[in-house]
mmCIF file of C-alpha atoms in Angstrom:
data_model
loop_
_atom_site.group_PDB
_atom_site.id
_atom_site.type_symbol
_atom_site.label_atom_id
_atom_site.label_comp_id
_atom_site.label_asym_id
_atom_site.label_seq_id
_atom_site.Cartn_x
_atom_site.Cartn_y
_atom_site.Cartn_z
ATOM 1 C CA UNK A 774 50.348 -45.382 18.397
ATOM 2 C CA UNK A 775 53.819 -45.007 16.583
ATOM 3 C CA UNK A 776 53.872 -45.235 12.659
ATOM 4 C CA UNK A 777 55.653 -48.250 12.605
ATOM 5 C CA UNK A 778 52.594 -50.011 15.259
ATOM 6 C CA UNK A 779 50.275 -52.044 12.995
ATOM 7 C CA UNK A 780 46.669 -50.335 12.831
ATOM 8 C CA UNK A 781 43.867 -52.989 12.425
ATOM 9 C CA UNK A 782 42.273 -49.732 11.576
ATOM 10 C CA UNK A 783 44.339 -47.868 9.133
ATOM 11 C CA UNK A 784 44.085 -48.695 5.379
ATOM 12 C CA UNK A 785 48.006 -48.872 4.300
ATOM 13 C CA UNK A 786 48.018 -52.418 6.798
ATOM 14 C CA UNK A 787 44.240 -53.484 6.219
ATOM 15 C CA UNK A 788 45.947 -53.024 2.402
ATOM 16 C CA UNK A 789 49.039 -55.107 3.275
ATOM 17 C CA UNK A 790 47.493 -58.117 5.691
ATOM 18 C CA UNK A 791 48.087 -61.771 3.687
ATOM 19 C CA UNK A 792 50.520 -59.451 1.384
ATOM 20 C CA UNK A 793 49.945 -58.422 -2.270
ATOM 21 C CA UNK A 794 50.150 -61.310 -3.917
ATOM 22 C CA UNK A 795 49.912 -64.689 -4.718
ATOM 23 C CA UNK A 796 50.529 -67.115 -7.517
ATOM 24 C CA UNK A 797 46.934 -68.304 -9.466
ATOM 25 C CA UNK A 798 47.301 -71.335 -12.048
ATOM 26 C CA UNK A 799 47.323 -70.262 -15.504
ATOM 27 C CA UNK A 800 45.549 -74.316 -17.215
ATOM 28 C CA UNK A 801 42.235 -76.479 -15.201
ATOM 29 C CA UNK A 802 42.709 -78.459 -12.382
ATOM 30 C CA UNK A 803 39.119 -80.720 -12.266
ATOM 31 C CA UNK A 804 39.343 -83.444 -14.324
ATOM 32 C CA UNK A 805 42.015 -86.379 -14.139
ATOM 33 C CA UNK A 806 43.238 -86.104 -17.535
ATOM 34 C CA UNK A 807 44.030 -82.490 -16.401
ATOM 35 C CA UNK A 808 45.888 -83.664 -13.739
ATOM 36 C CA UNK A 809 48.584 -86.524 -16.262
ATOM 37 C CA UNK A 810 48.330 -83.248 -18.256
ATOM 38 C CA UNK A 811 49.634 -80.473 -16.276
ATOM 39 C CA UNK A 812 52.201 -83.068 -14.090
ATOM 40 C CA UNK A 813 53.268 -86.750 -13.836
ATOM 41 C CA UNK A 814 52.808 -88.684 -17.071
ATOM 42 C CA UNK A 815 52.769 -85.517 -19.765
ATOM 43 C CA UNK A 816 54.930 -83.093 -18.293
ATOM 44 C CA UNK A 817 57.593 -85.589 -18.836
ATOM 45 C CA UNK A 818 57.653 -85.325 -22.311
ATOM 46 C CA UNK A 819 58.227 -81.090 -21.706
ATOM 47 C CA UNK A 820 61.404 -81.986 -19.392
ATOM 48 C CA UNK A 821 62.439 -83.917 -22.305
ATOM 49 C CA UNK A 822 62.310 -82.179 -25.396
ATOM 50 C CA UNK A 823 63.166 -78.873 -22.777
ATOM 51 C CA UNK A 824 66.203 -81.449 -21.833
ATOM 52 C CA UNK A 825 67.419 -81.737 -25.416
ATOM 53 C CA UNK A 826 66.565 -77.987 -26.292
ATOM 54 C CA UNK A 827 67.373 -76.024 -23.451
ATOM 55 C CA UNK A 828 65.354 -73.013 -25.127
ATOM 56 C CA UNK A 829 62.153 -74.373 -25.742
ATOM 57 C CA UNK A 830 61.649 -72.783 -21.721
ATOM 58 C CA UNK A 831 60.547 -69.090 -23.502
ATOM 59 C CA UNK A 832 58.362 -71.217 -25.178
ATOM 60 C CA UNK A 833 57.160 -74.353 -22.484
ATOM 61 C CA UNK A 834 57.852 -72.672 -19.151
ATOM 62 C CA UNK A 835 56.651 -69.727 -17.462
ATOM 63 C CA UNK A 836 60.499 -67.378 -17.694
ATOM 64 C CA UNK A 837 58.906 -65.865 -21.159
ATOM 65 C CA UNK A 838 56.975 -63.623 -18.933
ATOM 66 C CA UNK A 839 58.320 -64.337 -15.586
ATOM 67 C CA UNK A 840 61.155 -61.661 -13.697
ATOM 68 C CA UNK A 841 62.782 -62.215 -10.458
ATOM 69 C CA UNK A 842 62.827 -59.144 -7.969
ATOM 70 C CA UNK A 843 65.785 -59.308 -6.270
ATOM 71 C CA UNK A 844 67.208 -57.022 -3.286
ATOM 72 C CA UNK A 845 69.478 -57.244 -0.157
ATOM 73 C CA UNK A 846 67.202 -55.096 1.679
ATOM 74 C CA UNK A 847 70.666 -51.837 1.645
ATOM 75 C CA UNK A 848 69.024 -49.671 0.347
ATOM 76 C CA UNK A 849 64.973 -49.088 1.107
ATOM 77 C CA UNK A 850 63.114 -47.029 0.078
ATOM 78 C CA UNK A 851 63.919 -43.923 1.748
ATOM 79 C CA UNK A 852 64.400 -46.118 4.582
ATOM 80 C CA UNK A 853 67.763 -47.035 4.540
ATOM 81 C CA UNK A 854 69.810 -50.655 5.342
ATOM 82 C CA UNK A 855 66.286 -52.521 6.822
ATOM 83 C CA UNK A 856 67.388 -55.952 5.842
ATOM 84 C CA UNK A 857 65.609 -58.565 3.790
ATOM 85 C CA UNK A 858 61.855 -59.582 5.396
ATOM 86 C CA UNK A 859 61.091 -55.863 6.050
ATOM 87 C CA UNK A 860 61.900 -55.081 2.439
ATOM 88 C CA UNK A 861 59.764 -57.878 1.373
ATOM 89 C CA UNK A 862 56.351 -55.290 1.244
ATOM 90 C CA UNK A 863 58.073 -53.226 -1.055
ATOM 91 C CA UNK A 864 59.274 -56.164 -3.885
ATOM 92 C CA UNK A 865 55.639 -57.909 -3.802
ATOM 93 C CA UNK A 866 55.172 -54.071 -4.019
ATOM 94 C CA UNK A 867 57.145 -53.611 -7.694
ATOM 95 C CA UNK A 868 55.813 -56.859 -8.436
ATOM 96 C CA UNK A 869 52.753 -55.678 -8.630
ATOM 97 C CA UNK A 870 53.211 -53.130 -10.366
ATOM 98 C CA UNK A 871 55.586 -55.143 -12.866
ATOM 99 C CA UNK A 872 51.582 -57.304 -12.706
ATOM 100 C CA UNK A 873 49.400 -54.063 -13.424
ATOM 101 C CA UNK A 874 51.445 -52.315 -15.873
ATOM 102 C CA UNK A 875 53.651 -54.207 -17.711
ATOM 103 C CA UNK A 876 51.627 -58.235 -17.953
ATOM 104 C CA UNK A 877 54.879 -59.231 -16.656
ATOM 105 C CA UNK A 878 55.132 -61.797 -13.445
ATOM 106 C CA UNK A 879 57.255 -61.228 -10.384
ATOM 107 C CA UNK A 880 58.159 -63.244 -7.977
ATOM 108 C CA UNK A 881 60.124 -61.080 -4.784
ATOM 109 C CA UNK A 882 63.499 -62.520 -3.365
ATOM 110 C CA UNK A 883 64.864 -61.434 -0.715
ATOM 111 C CA UNK A 884 68.378 -61.919 0.256
ATOM 112 C CA UNK A 885 69.574 -62.155 3.706
ATOM 113 C CA UNK A 886 73.926 -61.869 2.779
ATOM 114 C CA UNK A 887 74.907 -58.290 1.427
ATOM 115 C CA UNK A 888 77.784 -59.487 0.375
ATOM 116 C CA UNK A 889 78.134 -59.572 -3.332
ATOM 117 C CA UNK A 890 79.756 -62.476 -3.878
ATOM 118 C CA UNK A 891 77.125 -64.307 -2.224
ATOM 119 C CA UNK A 892 74.165 -62.373 -3.554
ATOM 120 C CA UNK A 893 75.924 -62.830 -7.321
ATOM 121 C CA UNK A 894 76.247 -66.563 -7.031
ATOM 122 C CA UNK A 895 72.680 -66.750 -5.808
ATOM 123 C CA UNK A 896 71.011 -64.949 -8.087
ATOM 124 C CA UNK A 897 73.263 -67.266 -11.080
ATOM 125 C CA UNK A 898 71.701 -70.368 -9.388
ATOM 126 C CA UNK A 899 68.307 -68.870 -9.741
ATOM 127 C CA UNK A 900 68.359 -67.355 -12.456
ATOM 128 C CA UNK A 901 67.093 -70.705 -14.535
ATOM 129 C CA UNK A 902 63.504 -69.786 -13.216
ATOM 130 C CA UNK A 903 63.385 -66.312 -14.684
ATOM 131 C CA UNK A 904 63.284 -64.672 -18.000
ATOM 132 C CA UNK A 905 65.607 -61.756 -16.371
ATOM 133 C CA UNK A 906 66.803 -60.639 -13.319
ATOM 134 C CA UNK A 907 65.325 -56.743 -12.026
ATOM 135 C CA UNK A 908 67.480 -55.371 -8.634
ATOM 136 C CA UNK A 909 66.401 -53.079 -6.368
ATOM 137 C CA UNK A 910 67.253 -51.628 -3.517
ATOM 138 C CA UNK A 911 71.019 -52.643 -3.438
ATOM 139 C CA UNK A 912 73.215 -49.694 -1.854
ATOM 140 C CA UNK A 913 76.122 -48.393 -3.571
ATOM 141 C CA UNK A 914 78.239 -49.112 -4.820
ATOM 142 C CA UNK A 915 77.973 -52.852 -4.438
ATOM 143 C CA UNK A 916 75.080 -52.518 -6.553
ATOM 144 C CA UNK A 917 77.717 -51.120 -9.644
ATOM 145 C CA UNK A 918 80.010 -54.263 -8.877
ATOM 146 C CA UNK A 919 76.521 -56.177 -8.398
ATOM 147 C CA UNK A 920 74.648 -55.264 -11.936
ATOM 148 C CA UNK A 921 77.965 -56.064 -13.832
ATOM 149 C CA UNK A 922 78.643 -59.300 -12.769
ATOM 150 C CA UNK A 923 75.180 -60.705 -13.520
ATOM 151 C CA UNK A 924 75.199 -59.198 -16.411
ATOM 152 C CA UNK A 925 78.277 -60.717 -17.506
ATOM 153 C CA UNK A 926 77.271 -63.897 -16.754
ATOM 154 C CA UNK A 927 73.635 -64.236 -18.011
ATOM 155 C CA UNK A 928 72.032 -64.441 -20.599
ATOM 156 C CA UNK A 929 68.802 -63.074 -19.802
ATOM 157 C CA UNK A 930 68.993 -59.441 -19.007
ATOM 158 C CA UNK A 931 70.149 -57.502 -15.710
ATOM 159 C CA UNK A 932 68.056 -54.431 -15.317
ATOM 160 C CA UNK A 933 68.766 -52.397 -11.660
ATOM 161 C CA UNK A 934 66.326 -50.515 -11.307
ATOM 162 C CA UNK A 935 67.498 -47.876 -8.683
ATOM 163 C CA UNK A 936 69.924 -47.128 -11.531
ATOM 164 C CA UNK A 937 68.628 -47.111 -14.515
ATOM 165 C CA UNK A 938 64.690 -47.003 -14.179
ATOM 166 C CA UNK A 939 65.829 -43.043 -12.860
ATOM 167 C CA UNK A 940 67.515 -42.771 -15.406
ATOM 168 C CA UNK A 941 65.668 -43.731 -18.767
ATOM 169 C CA UNK A 942 62.490 -41.191 -16.648
ATOM 170 C CA UNK A 943 65.284 -38.537 -16.046
ATOM 171 C CA UNK A 944 65.747 -38.239 -20.320
ATOM 172 C CA UNK A 945 62.402 -38.279 -20.954
ATOM 173 C CA UNK A 946 61.738 -35.566 -19.415
ATOM 174 C CA UNK A 947 64.357 -34.000 -19.703
ATOM 175 C CA UNK A 948 63.749 -34.077 -23.663
ATOM 176 C CA UNK A 949 59.957 -32.983 -23.148
ATOM 177 C CA UNK A 950 61.295 -29.357 -21.481
ATOM 178 C CA UNK A 951 63.741 -29.217 -23.876
ATOM 179 C CA UNK A 952 61.556 -29.571 -26.712
ATOM 180 C CA UNK A 953 58.666 -27.043 -24.999
ATOM 181 C CA UNK A 954 62.163 -24.336 -23.848
ATOM 182 C CA UNK A 955 62.941 -24.472 -27.482
ATOM 183 C CA UNK A 956 67.296 -26.010 -26.189
ATOM 184 C CA UNK A 957 68.505 -27.927 -27.808
ATOM 185 C CA UNK A 958 69.707 -31.338 -25.606
ATOM 186 C CA UNK A 959 72.863 -30.562 -26.735
ATOM 187 C CA UNK A 960 73.283 -27.383 -25.005
ATOM 188 C CA UNK A 961 72.404 -27.924 -22.571
ATOM 189 C CA UNK A 962 74.328 -27.293 -19.062
ATOM 190 C CA UNK A 963 73.697 -30.216 -16.577
ATOM 191 C CA UNK A 964 74.530 -30.761 -13.121
ATOM 192 C CA UNK A 965 73.871 -33.326 -10.876
ATOM 193 C CA UNK A 966 73.456 -33.742 -8.323
ATOM 194 C CA UNK A 967 74.191 -36.643 -6.559
ATOM 195 C CA UNK A 968 76.479 -39.985 -7.639
ATOM 196 C CA UNK A 969 74.798 -42.951 -5.012
ATOM 197 C CA UNK A 970 72.972 -45.460 -7.887
ATOM 198 C CA UNK A 971 70.759 -43.307 -9.691
ATOM 199 C CA UNK A 972 73.509 -40.076 -9.714
ATOM 200 C CA UNK A 973 75.657 -42.375 -12.059
ATOM 201 C CA UNK A 974 72.980 -43.942 -14.361
ATOM 202 C CA UNK A 975 71.404 -41.143 -14.789
ATOM 203 C CA UNK A 976 74.863 -38.659 -16.100
ATOM 204 C CA UNK A 977 75.422 -42.034 -18.585
ATOM 205 C CA UNK A 978 72.114 -41.952 -19.626
ATOM 206 C CA UNK A 979 72.127 -38.293 -20.263
ATOM 207 C CA UNK A 980 74.988 -38.561 -21.880
ATOM 208 C CA UNK A 981 73.942 -41.401 -24.187
ATOM 209 C CA UNK A 982 70.850 -39.696 -24.854
ATOM 210 C CA UNK A 983 72.650 -36.486 -26.405
ATOM 211 C CA UNK A 984 73.567 -34.189 -23.564
ATOM 212 C CA UNK A 985 77.142 -33.183 -23.778
ATOM 213 C CA UNK A 986 79.117 -34.263 -21.489
ATOM 214 C CA UNK A 987 81.800 -31.658 -21.348
ATOM 215 C CA UNK A 988 79.189 -30.181 -19.823
ATOM 216 C CA UNK A 989 78.133 -31.496 -17.282
ATOM 217 C CA UNK A 990 79.069 -31.214 -13.900
ATOM 218 C CA UNK A 991 78.374 -33.513 -10.650
ATOM 219 C CA UNK A 992 78.117 -33.565 -6.788
ATOM 220 C CA UNK A 993 78.886 -35.350 -4.399
ATOM 221 C CA UNK A 994 78.761 -34.535 -0.713
ATOM 222 C CA UNK A 995 81.956 -33.466 -0.795
ATOM 223 C CA UNK A 996 81.731 -31.359 -3.614
ATOM 224 C CA UNK A 997 81.987 -31.682 -7.143
ATOM 225 C CA UNK A 998 83.553 -34.516 -8.575
ATOM 226 C CA UNK A 999 86.754 -34.221 -10.669
ATOM 227 C CA UNK A 1000 90.409 -34.843 -11.616
ATOM 228 C CA UNK A 1001 90.859 -32.678 -8.756
ATOM 229 C CA UNK A 1002 90.138 -34.638 -6.508
ATOM 230 C CA UNK A 1003 91.869 -38.324 -5.341
ATOM 231 C CA UNK A 1004 88.702 -41.120 -6.518
ATOM 232 C CA UNK A 1005 88.117 -44.777 -7.685
ATOM 233 C CA UNK A 1006 84.856 -46.916 -8.867
ATOM 234 C CA UNK A 1007 82.451 -45.206 -10.508
ATOM 235 C CA UNK A 1008 83.569 -41.758 -9.173
ATOM 236 C CA UNK A 1009 87.021 -41.614 -11.180
ATOM 237 C CA UNK A 1010 85.087 -43.069 -14.289
ATOM 238 C CA UNK A 1011 82.663 -39.078 -14.385
ATOM 239 C CA UNK A 1012 85.608 -37.372 -13.032
ATOM 240 C CA UNK A 1013 87.458 -38.442 -16.652
ATOM 241 C CA UNK A 1014 83.826 -37.229 -18.919
ATOM 242 C CA UNK A 1015 82.708 -35.261 -16.903
ATOM 243 C CA UNK A 1016 83.726 -31.041 -15.490
ATOM 244 C CA UNK A 1017 85.962 -30.191 -18.473
ATOM 245 C CA UNK A 1018 86.430 -26.605 -17.144
ATOM 246 C CA UNK A 1019 88.081 -28.469 -13.982
ATOM 247 C CA UNK A 1020 84.999 -26.526 -11.183
ATOM 248 C CA UNK A 1021 85.553 -26.758 -8.029
ATOM 249 C CA UNK A 1022 83.250 -26.625 -4.997
ATOM 250 C CA UNK A 1023 80.004 -27.091 -3.583
ATOM 251 C CA UNK A 1024 76.620 -27.626 -5.373
ATOM 252 C CA UNK A 1025 76.677 -23.150 -6.020
ATOM 253 C CA UNK A 1026 79.720 -23.173 -8.007
ATOM 254 C CA UNK A 1027 78.025 -26.270 -9.646
ATOM 255 C CA UNK A 1028 74.921 -24.650 -10.227
ATOM 256 C CA UNK A 1029 76.566 -21.808 -11.483
ATOM 257 C CA UNK A 1030 75.092 -20.579 -14.527
ATOM 258 C CA UNK A 1031 73.643 -24.274 -14.978
ATOM 259 C CA UNK A 1032 70.007 -25.053 -17.635
ATOM 260 C CA UNK A 1033 69.390 -28.192 -15.611
ATOM 261 C CA UNK A 1034 69.325 -29.469 -12.238
ATOM 262 C CA UNK A 1035 69.252 -33.391 -11.734
ATOM 263 C CA UNK A 1036 68.440 -34.026 -8.068
ATOM 264 C CA UNK A 1037 68.825 -37.208 -7.048
ATOM 265 C CA UNK A 1038 70.959 -37.292 -3.748
ATOM 266 C CA UNK A 1039 67.983 -36.504 -0.753
ATOM 267 C CA UNK A 1040 70.258 -33.050 0.634
ATOM 268 C CA UNK A 1041 69.598 -29.937 -0.239
ATOM 269 C CA UNK A 1042 70.355 -27.301 -1.722
ATOM 270 C CA UNK A 1043 69.568 -23.772 -0.888
ATOM 271 C CA UNK A 1044 67.963 -21.177 -2.992
ATOM 272 C CA UNK A 1045 70.497 -19.114 -3.142
ATOM 273 C CA UNK A 1046 72.085 -21.571 -4.985
ATOM 274 C CA UNK A 1047 68.466 -22.166 -7.187
ATOM 275 C CA UNK A 1048 68.883 -18.244 -7.725
ATOM 276 C CA UNK A 1049 72.408 -18.833 -9.905
ATOM 277 C CA UNK A 1050 71.395 -20.994 -12.790
ATOM 278 C CA UNK A 1051 70.896 -19.193 -16.090
ATOM 279 C CA UNK A 1052 67.628 -17.615 -16.758
ATOM 280 C CA UNK A 1053 64.520 -20.571 -18.299
ATOM 281 C CA UNK A 1054 66.745 -23.181 -16.208
ATOM 282 C CA UNK A 1055 65.248 -26.270 -15.546
ATOM 283 C CA UNK A 1056 64.822 -28.855 -12.506
ATOM 284 C CA UNK A 1057 64.386 -32.078 -11.038
ATOM 285 C CA UNK A 1058 64.873 -32.327 -7.257
ATOM 286 C CA UNK A 1059 63.559 -36.089 -6.505
ATOM 287 C CA UNK A 1060 64.189 -36.763 -3.443
ATOM 288 C CA UNK A 1061 61.953 -37.922 -2.104
ATOM 289 C CA UNK A 1062 59.359 -37.811 0.235
ATOM 290 C CA UNK A 1063 62.024 -34.678 1.012
ATOM 291 C CA UNK A 1064 63.416 -32.889 -2.490
ATOM 292 C CA UNK A 1065 66.299 -31.307 -2.285
ATOM 293 C CA UNK A 1066 64.797 -27.471 -2.876
ATOM 294 C CA UNK A 1067 61.467 -27.849 -2.452
ATOM 295 C CA UNK A 1068 59.141 -27.129 -6.110
ATOM 296 C CA UNK A 1069 57.353 -24.455 -4.855
ATOM 297 C CA UNK A 1070 60.951 -22.498 -4.239
ATOM 298 C CA UNK A 1071 62.375 -23.828 -7.398
ATOM 299 C CA UNK A 1072 59.499 -22.575 -10.038
ATOM 300 C CA UNK A 1073 59.768 -18.606 -8.480
ATOM 301 C CA UNK A 1074 63.845 -19.931 -10.712
ATOM 302 C CA UNK A 1075 62.989 -21.812 -13.060
ATOM 303 C CA UNK A 1076 61.043 -22.089 -16.396
ATOM 304 C CA UNK A 1077 60.156 -26.200 -15.174
ATOM 305 C CA UNK A 1078 60.327 -28.473 -12.177
ATOM 306 C CA UNK A 1079 59.525 -32.065 -11.719
ATOM 307 C CA UNK A 1080 60.020 -34.117 -8.200
ATOM 308 C CA UNK A 1081 59.457 -38.435 -7.438
ATOM 309 C CA UNK A 1082 56.312 -36.715 -6.139
ATOM 310 C CA UNK A 1083 53.169 -37.863 -7.018
ATOM 311 C CA UNK A 1084 51.545 -34.822 -5.163
ATOM 312 C CA UNK A 1085 52.770 -32.048 -7.897
ATOM 313 C CA UNK A 1086 52.652 -31.808 -11.028
ATOM 314 C CA UNK A 1087 55.576 -33.721 -13.863
ATOM 315 C CA UNK A 1088 56.081 -37.290 -11.259
ATOM 316 C CA UNK A 1089 59.499 -38.778 -12.530
ATOM 317 C CA UNK A 1090 58.556 -42.927 -11.922
ATOM 318 C CA UNK A 1091 60.098 -45.680 -12.336
ATOM 319 C CA UNK A 1092 56.529 -46.781 -13.083
ATOM 320 C CA UNK A 1093 56.983 -45.544 -16.713
ATOM 321 C CA UNK A 1094 59.680 -47.356 -16.998
ATOM 322 C CA UNK A 1095 60.475 -50.360 -15.909
ATOM 323 C CA UNK A 1096 57.502 -52.592 -16.385
ATOM 324 C CA UNK A 1097 58.156 -52.351 -20.626
ATOM 325 C CA UNK A 1098 61.051 -51.772 -20.375
ATOM 326 C CA UNK A 1099 60.730 -56.264 -19.389
ATOM 327 C CA UNK A 1100 58.372 -56.430 -21.224
ATOM 328 C CA UNK A 1101 59.858 -55.577 -24.573
ATOM 329 C CA UNK A 1102 62.660 -57.525 -22.797
ATOM 330 C CA UNK A 1103 61.171 -60.451 -22.798
ATOM 331 C CA UNK A 1104 59.276 -60.164 -26.299
ATOM 332 C CA UNK A 1105 61.878 -60.245 -27.467
ATOM 333 C CA UNK A 1106 64.148 -62.150 -26.002
ATOM 334 C CA UNK A 1107 66.662 -60.389 -25.362
ATOM 335 C CA UNK A 1108 69.825 -61.554 -23.818
ATOM 336 C CA UNK A 1109 70.450 -57.958 -22.254
ATOM 337 C CA UNK A 1110 69.488 -54.397 -21.951
ATOM 338 C CA UNK A 1111 71.591 -52.439 -23.604
ATOM 339 C CA UNK A 1112 72.451 -48.503 -23.810
ATOM 340 C CA UNK A 1113 69.980 -48.119 -27.412
ATOM 341 C CA UNK A 1114 67.138 -49.650 -25.222
ATOM 342 C CA UNK A 1115 67.191 -47.246 -22.360
ATOM 343 C CA UNK A 1116 67.468 -44.683 -25.020
ATOM 344 C CA UNK A 1117 64.682 -46.266 -27.247
ATOM 345 C CA UNK A 1118 62.405 -46.370 -23.417
ATOM 346 C CA UNK A 1119 62.684 -42.693 -22.695
ATOM 347 C CA UNK A 1120 62.205 -41.821 -26.500
ATOM 348 C CA UNK A 1121 58.617 -43.227 -26.134
ATOM 349 C CA UNK A 1122 58.305 -42.242 -22.790
ATOM 350 C CA UNK A 1123 58.615 -38.752 -23.781
ATOM 351 C CA UNK A 1124 56.760 -38.997 -27.191
ATOM 352 C CA UNK A 1125 52.942 -40.036 -25.220
ATOM 353 C CA UNK A 1126 52.974 -36.228 -24.383
ATOM 354 C CA UNK A 1127 55.062 -34.971 -27.011
ATOM 355 C CA UNK A 1128 51.814 -32.851 -28.117
ATOM 356 C CA UNK A 1129 50.624 -31.736 -25.653
ATOM 357 C CA UNK A 1130 53.584 -30.636 -23.459
ATOM 358 C CA UNK A 1131 53.263 -27.793 -21.110
ATOM 359 C CA UNK A 1132 55.588 -27.006 -17.905
ATOM 360 C CA UNK A 1133 53.093 -29.061 -15.829
ATOM 361 C CA UNK A 1134 52.998 -32.597 -17.982
ATOM 362 C CA UNK A 1135 56.964 -32.748 -18.911
ATOM 363 C CA UNK A 1136 55.662 -37.507 -18.395
ATOM 364 C CA UNK A 1137 52.821 -38.460 -18.692
ATOM 365 C CA UNK A 1138 51.154 -39.910 -15.747
ATOM 366 C CA UNK A 1139 52.130 -43.254 -14.322
ATOM 367 C CA UNK A 1140 49.067 -44.472 -14.660
ATOM 368 C CA UNK A 1141 48.693 -44.164 -18.330
ATOM 369 C CA UNK A 1142 47.825 -46.596 -19.642
ATOM 370 C CA UNK A 1143 49.496 -45.671 -23.242
ATOM 371 C CA UNK A 1144 53.244 -45.313 -21.559
ATOM 372 C CA UNK A 1145 53.861 -50.010 -21.146
ATOM 373 C CA UNK A 1146 53.128 -50.105 -24.298
ATOM 374 C CA UNK A 1147 55.489 -48.046 -26.230
ATOM 375 C CA UNK A 1148 58.360 -48.209 -24.569
ATOM 376 C CA UNK A 1149 57.424 -51.636 -24.878
ATOM 377 C CA UNK A 1150 57.979 -51.650 -28.883
ATOM 378 C CA UNK A 1151 60.300 -49.530 -28.729
ATOM 379 C CA UNK A 1152 62.692 -51.577 -26.317
ATOM 380 C CA UNK A 1153 61.634 -54.254 -28.347
ATOM 381 C CA UNK A 1154 62.852 -53.279 -31.480
ATOM 382 C CA UNK A 1155 65.932 -51.674 -30.532
ATOM 383 C CA UNK A 1156 66.769 -54.758 -28.878
ATOM 384 C CA UNK A 1157 66.708 -56.704 -33.011
ATOM 385 C CA UNK A 1158 68.747 -53.564 -34.311
ATOM 386 C CA UNK A 1159 71.301 -53.930 -30.612
ATOM 387 C CA UNK A 1160 72.111 -57.560 -32.556
ATOM 388 C CA UNK A 1161 70.917 -58.893 -28.529
ATOM 389 C CA UNK A 1162 67.608 -59.724 -29.317
ATOM 390 C CA UNK A 1163 66.355 -63.833 -30.224
ATOM 391 C CA UNK A 1164 63.230 -63.451 -32.145
#
């Protein structure tokens, strides 16, 4: 039986039978009085109040604790463009993670279109039903435009987790790795392998968090990004803010003398390139299921290694970020998610294990119950500090 054929004896298929989530009522419906309060005629009074003051929807509907998990199925996990129906199990999974770790209700919304204009129009039309929009598994470069346009159009938080969730946890991990090695973020020379959604967001987040952009080199499949190349869009932006030395070549050249490698490309990096890094280096090889460099190989040459996998130490897992980020944004009724809120989230994640750092534990476990509340509190405070909170 092939891996894609349902096997009733397979625990994965057994768990998914009937889906992983359902809708549950939060109010009793056992009497005529219950019905009159929850539905007609009582509900009309609430509707009239919201019509007069739309902000009351935050108090008297589910929007204060509910987000939409929106995808077009174009870049699902390591599966690629498998479409909206096949993406639904992943979106259900995301929704239950929201609930389990952040106490946030989430609704999968899988769109049968990959047209940017249509995605933006549909999400804008759906937005009154939700307190936030989590964009998921939308391929680059379309994801950048979708997020930008929705962020400009809506007065609720819009967050593309493949970009910013990864970036937040990378910054948290790098903060702690640098502390462990008695280094300062501003002194680190960083090579980022990958210039897709995650690579762009990681680069910008590291700079926002204190890494010197002049000391950052980003590579795509054609080599080092810089002003020597004809580039457009987000890659042109990266060329303007990174690679101050004007380096040219491939990932081996980018890693020559580098203190940090952040791999978010899926492409394989030869051991010789890692061996060319500076002493006491840091490698985050985050491609799943096959890291850019095997962690045991990387460990021969550097001091700290992290991956995206759960079977190795230091898992860089988005679940450390997005539940708390949205919980904090919803609690503060933020109108958007700022860079300050994302940096605050990274600091909160790092601080959870700041007193017990080892090379094998620079980030908390994804199951650590301390993480989401700490992130939520920090994000809410940052929202108020940045002037985007409505309470």
